[in-house]
Amino acid sequence: MNILSPGIYLTNRLRFPAKFAVLAIIIVIPLIVLGLRVF
């Protein structure tokens, strides 16, 4: 069983704006963490 299948199942049930919001959070959080480490 694929590890990502539950996440894909959840994102398929969400609306498109929710998908973009989740992707934005996934992208922004690591950037914030890296920024806090740098500064």
PDB file of N, CA and C in Angstrom:
ATOM      1  N   MET A   1       0.845  -1.199   0.000  1.00  0.00           N
ATOM      2  CA  MET A   1       0.000   0.000   0.000  1.00  0.00           C
ATOM      3  C   MET A   1       0.875   1.241   0.000  1.00  0.00           C
ATOM      4  N   ASN A   2       0.512   2.185  -0.837  1.00  0.00           N
ATOM      5  CA  ASN A   2       1.307   3.404  -0.945  1.00  0.00           C
ATOM      6  C   ASN A   2       1.112   4.270   0.284  1.00  0.00           C
ATOM      7  N   ILE A   3       2.208   4.833   0.788  1.00  0.00           N
ATOM      8  CA  ILE A   3       2.130   5.675   1.988  1.00  0.00           C
ATOM      9  C   ILE A   3       1.317   6.933   1.709  1.00  0.00           C
ATOM     10  N   LEU A   4       1.391   7.437   0.479  1.00  0.00           N
ATOM     11  CA  LEU A   4       0.725   8.699   0.156  1.00  0.00           C
ATOM     12  C   LEU A   4      -0.749   8.528  -0.183  1.00  0.00           C
ATOM     13  N   SER A   5      -1.208   7.287  -0.312  1.00  0.00           N
ATOM     14  CA  SER A   5      -2.598   7.084  -0.745  1.00  0.00           C
ATOM     15  C   SER A   5      -3.624   7.723   0.191  1.00  0.00           C
ATOM     16  N   PRO A   6      -3.464   7.679   1.522  1.00  0.00           N
ATOM     17  CA  PRO A   6      -4.447   8.375   2.371  1.00  0.00           C
ATOM     18  C   PRO A   6      -4.467   9.873   2.110  1.00  0.00           C
ATOM     19  N   GLY A   7      -3.296  10.462   1.912  1.00  0.00           N
ATOM     20  CA  GLY A   7      -3.236  11.897   1.629  1.00  0.00           C
ATOM     21  C   GLY A   7      -3.882  12.219   0.297  1.00  0.00           C
ATOM     22  N   ILE A   8      -3.647  11.379  -0.703  1.00  0.00           N
ATOM     23  CA  ILE A   8      -4.268  11.596  -2.016  1.00  0.00           C
ATOM     24  C   ILE A   8      -5.781  11.460  -1.894  1.00  0.00           C
ATOM     25  N   TYR A   9      -6.232  10.489  -1.106  1.00  0.00           N
ATOM     26  CA  TYR A   9      -7.676  10.295  -0.914  1.00  0.00           C
ATOM     27  C   TYR A   9      -8.290  11.524  -0.268  1.00  0.00           C
ATOM     28  N   LEU A  10      -7.608  12.083   0.742  1.00  0.00           N
ATOM     29  CA  LEU A  10      -8.148  13.268   1.421  1.00  0.00           C
ATOM     30  C   LEU A  10      -8.171  14.463   0.487  1.00  0.00           C
ATOM     31  N   THR A  11      -7.089  14.672  -0.268  1.00  0.00           N
ATOM     32  CA  THR A  11      -7.045  15.839  -1.149  1.00  0.00           C
ATOM     33  C   THR A  11      -8.073  15.709  -2.267  1.00  0.00           C
ATOM     34  N   ASN A  12      -8.356  14.486  -2.701  1.00  0.00           N
ATOM     35  CA  ASN A  12      -9.375  14.313  -3.739  1.00  0.00           C
ATOM     36  C   ASN A  12     -10.764  14.667  -3.221  1.00  0.00           C
ATOM     37  N   ARG A  13     -10.977  14.541  -1.919  1.00  0.00           N
ATOM     38  CA  ARG A  13     -12.281  14.873  -1.354  1.00  0.00           C
ATOM     39  C   ARG A  13     -12.404  16.368  -1.094  1.00  0.00           C
ATOM     40  N   LEU A  14     -11.269  17.057  -1.033  1.00  0.00           N
ATOM     41  CA  LEU A  14     -11.312  18.498  -0.780  1.00  0.00           C
ATOM     42  C   LEU A  14     -11.602  19.252  -2.066  1.00  0.00           C
ATOM     43  N   ARG A  15     -12.067  20.487  -1.890  1.00  0.00           N
ATOM     44  CA  ARG A  15     -12.278  21.341  -3.057  1.00  0.00           C
ATOM     45  C   ARG A  15     -10.937  21.875  -3.537  1.00  0.00           C
ATOM     46  N   PHE A  16     -10.929  22.421  -4.747  1.00  0.00           N
ATOM     47  CA  PHE A  16      -9.672  22.896  -5.315  1.00  0.00           C
ATOM     48  C   PHE A  16      -9.013  23.985  -4.473  1.00  0.00           C
ATOM     49  N   PRO A  17      -9.740  24.975  -3.949  1.00  0.00           N
ATOM     50  CA  PRO A  17      -9.077  25.982  -3.104  1.00  0.00           C
ATOM     51  C   PRO A  17      -8.408  25.351  -1.893  1.00  0.00           C
ATOM     52  N   ALA A  18      -9.034  24.322  -1.336  1.00  0.00           N
ATOM     53  CA  ALA A  18      -8.447  23.650  -0.184  1.00  0.00           C
ATOM     54  C   ALA A  18      -7.146  22.954  -0.587  1.00  0.00           C
ATOM     55  N   LYS A  19      -7.119  22.388  -1.790  1.00  0.00           N
ATOM     56  CA  LYS A  19      -5.889  21.742  -2.255  1.00  0.00           C
ATOM     57  C   LYS A  19      -4.756  22.753  -2.333  1.00  0.00           C
ATOM     58  N   PHE A  20      -5.051  23.924  -2.923  1.00  0.00           N
ATOM     59  CA  PHE A  20      -4.007  24.935  -3.044  1.00  0.00           C
ATOM     60  C   PHE A  20      -3.576  25.425  -1.675  1.00  0.00           C
ATOM     61  N   ALA A  21      -4.513  25.543  -0.739  1.00  0.00           N
ATOM     62  CA  ALA A  21      -4.180  25.988   0.613  1.00  0.00           C
ATOM     63  C   ALA A  21      -3.241  24.985   1.276  1.00  0.00           C
ATOM     64  N   VAL A  22      -3.547  23.701   1.128  1.00  0.00           N
ATOM     65  CA  VAL A  22      -2.693  22.672   1.731  1.00  0.00           C
ATOM     66  C   VAL A  22      -1.305  22.699   1.105  1.00  0.00           C
ATOM     67  N   LEU A  23      -1.246  22.815  -0.213  1.00  0.00           N
ATOM     68  CA  LEU A  23       0.055  22.871  -0.879  1.00  0.00           C
ATOM     69  C   LEU A  23       0.837  24.091  -0.421  1.00  0.00           C
ATOM     70  N   ALA A  24       0.147  25.234  -0.274  1.00  0.00           N
ATOM     71  CA  ALA A  24       0.815  26.456   0.170  1.00  0.00           C
ATOM     72  C   ALA A  24       1.384  26.261   1.568  1.00  0.00           C
ATOM     73  N   ILE A  25       0.613  25.625   2.451  1.00  0.00           N
ATOM     74  CA  ILE A  25       1.095  25.394   3.817  1.00  0.00           C
ATOM     75  C   ILE A  25       2.317  24.482   3.796  1.00  0.00           C
ATOM     76  N   ILE A  26       2.254  23.426   2.985  1.00  0.00           N
ATOM     77  CA  ILE A  26       3.370  22.480   2.911  1.00  0.00           C
ATOM     78  C   ILE A  26       4.628  23.183   2.408  1.00  0.00           C
ATOM     79  N   ILE A  27       4.462  24.158   1.497  1.00  0.00           N
ATOM     80  CA  ILE A  27       5.619  24.859   0.939  1.00  0.00           C
ATOM     81  C   ILE A  27       6.115  25.944   1.885  1.00  0.00           C
ATOM     82  N   VAL A  28       5.192  26.657   2.534  1.00  0.00           N
ATOM     83  CA  VAL A  28       5.574  27.817   3.343  1.00  0.00           C
ATOM     84  C   VAL A  28       6.230  27.408   4.657  1.00  0.00           C
ATOM     85  N   ILE A  29       5.721  26.365   5.309  1.00  0.00           N
ATOM     86  CA  ILE A  29       6.252  25.988   6.624  1.00  0.00           C
ATOM     87  C   ILE A  29       7.752  25.673   6.575  1.00  0.00           C
ATOM     88  N   PRO A  30       8.241  24.872   5.626  1.00  0.00           N
ATOM     89  CA  PRO A  30       9.691  24.630   5.572  1.00  0.00           C
ATOM     90  C   PRO A  30      10.477  25.914   5.325  1.00  0.00           C
ATOM     91  N   LEU A  31       9.924  26.834   4.523  1.00  0.00           N
ATOM     92  CA  LEU A  31      10.619  28.096   4.280  1.00  0.00           C
ATOM     93  C   LEU A  31      10.724  28.902   5.565  1.00  0.00           C
ATOM     94  N   ILE A  32       9.660  28.908   6.368  1.00  0.00           N
ATOM     95  CA  ILE A  32       9.692  29.635   7.637  1.00  0.00           C
ATOM     96  C   ILE A  32      10.720  29.004   8.571  1.00  0.00           C
ATOM     97  N   VAL A  33      10.741  27.679   8.620  1.00  0.00           N
ATOM     98  CA  VAL A  33      11.696  26.986   9.492  1.00  0.00           C
ATOM     99  C   VAL A  33      13.125  27.309   9.066  1.00  0.00           C
ATOM    100  N   LEU A  34      13.377  27.267   7.756  1.00  0.00           N
ATOM    101  CA  LEU A  34      14.721  27.594   7.273  1.00  0.00           C
ATOM    102  C   LEU A  34      15.058  29.042   7.578  1.00  0.00           C
ATOM    103  N   GLY A  35      14.088  29.938   7.418  1.00  0.00           N
ATOM    104  CA  GLY A  35      14.319  31.351   7.704  1.00  0.00           C
ATOM    105  C   GLY A  35      14.659  31.564   9.167  1.00  0.00           C
ATOM    106  N   LEU A  36      13.976  30.854  10.052  1.00  0.00           N
ATOM    107  CA  LEU A  36      14.258  31.001  11.481  1.00  0.00           C
ATOM    108  C   LEU A  36      15.643  30.455  11.811  1.00  0.00           C
ATOM    109  N   ARG A  37      16.067  29.433  11.107  1.00  0.00           N
ATOM    110  CA  ARG A  37      17.399  28.878  11.361  1.00  0.00           C
ATOM    111  C   ARG A  37      18.479  29.821  10.856  1.00  0.00           C
ATOM    112  N   VAL A  38      18.217  30.481   9.738  1.00  0.00           N
ATOM    113  CA  VAL A  38      19.232  31.367   9.158  1.00  0.00           C
ATOM    114  C   VAL A  38      19.388  32.622  10.003  1.00  0.00           C
ATOM    115  N   PHE A  39      18.257  33.218  10.413  1.00  0.00           N
ATOM    116  CA  PHE A  39      18.336  34.498  11.122  1.00  0.00           C
ATOM    117  C   PHE A  39      18.462  34.300  12.615  1.00  0.00           C
TER     118      PHE A  39
END
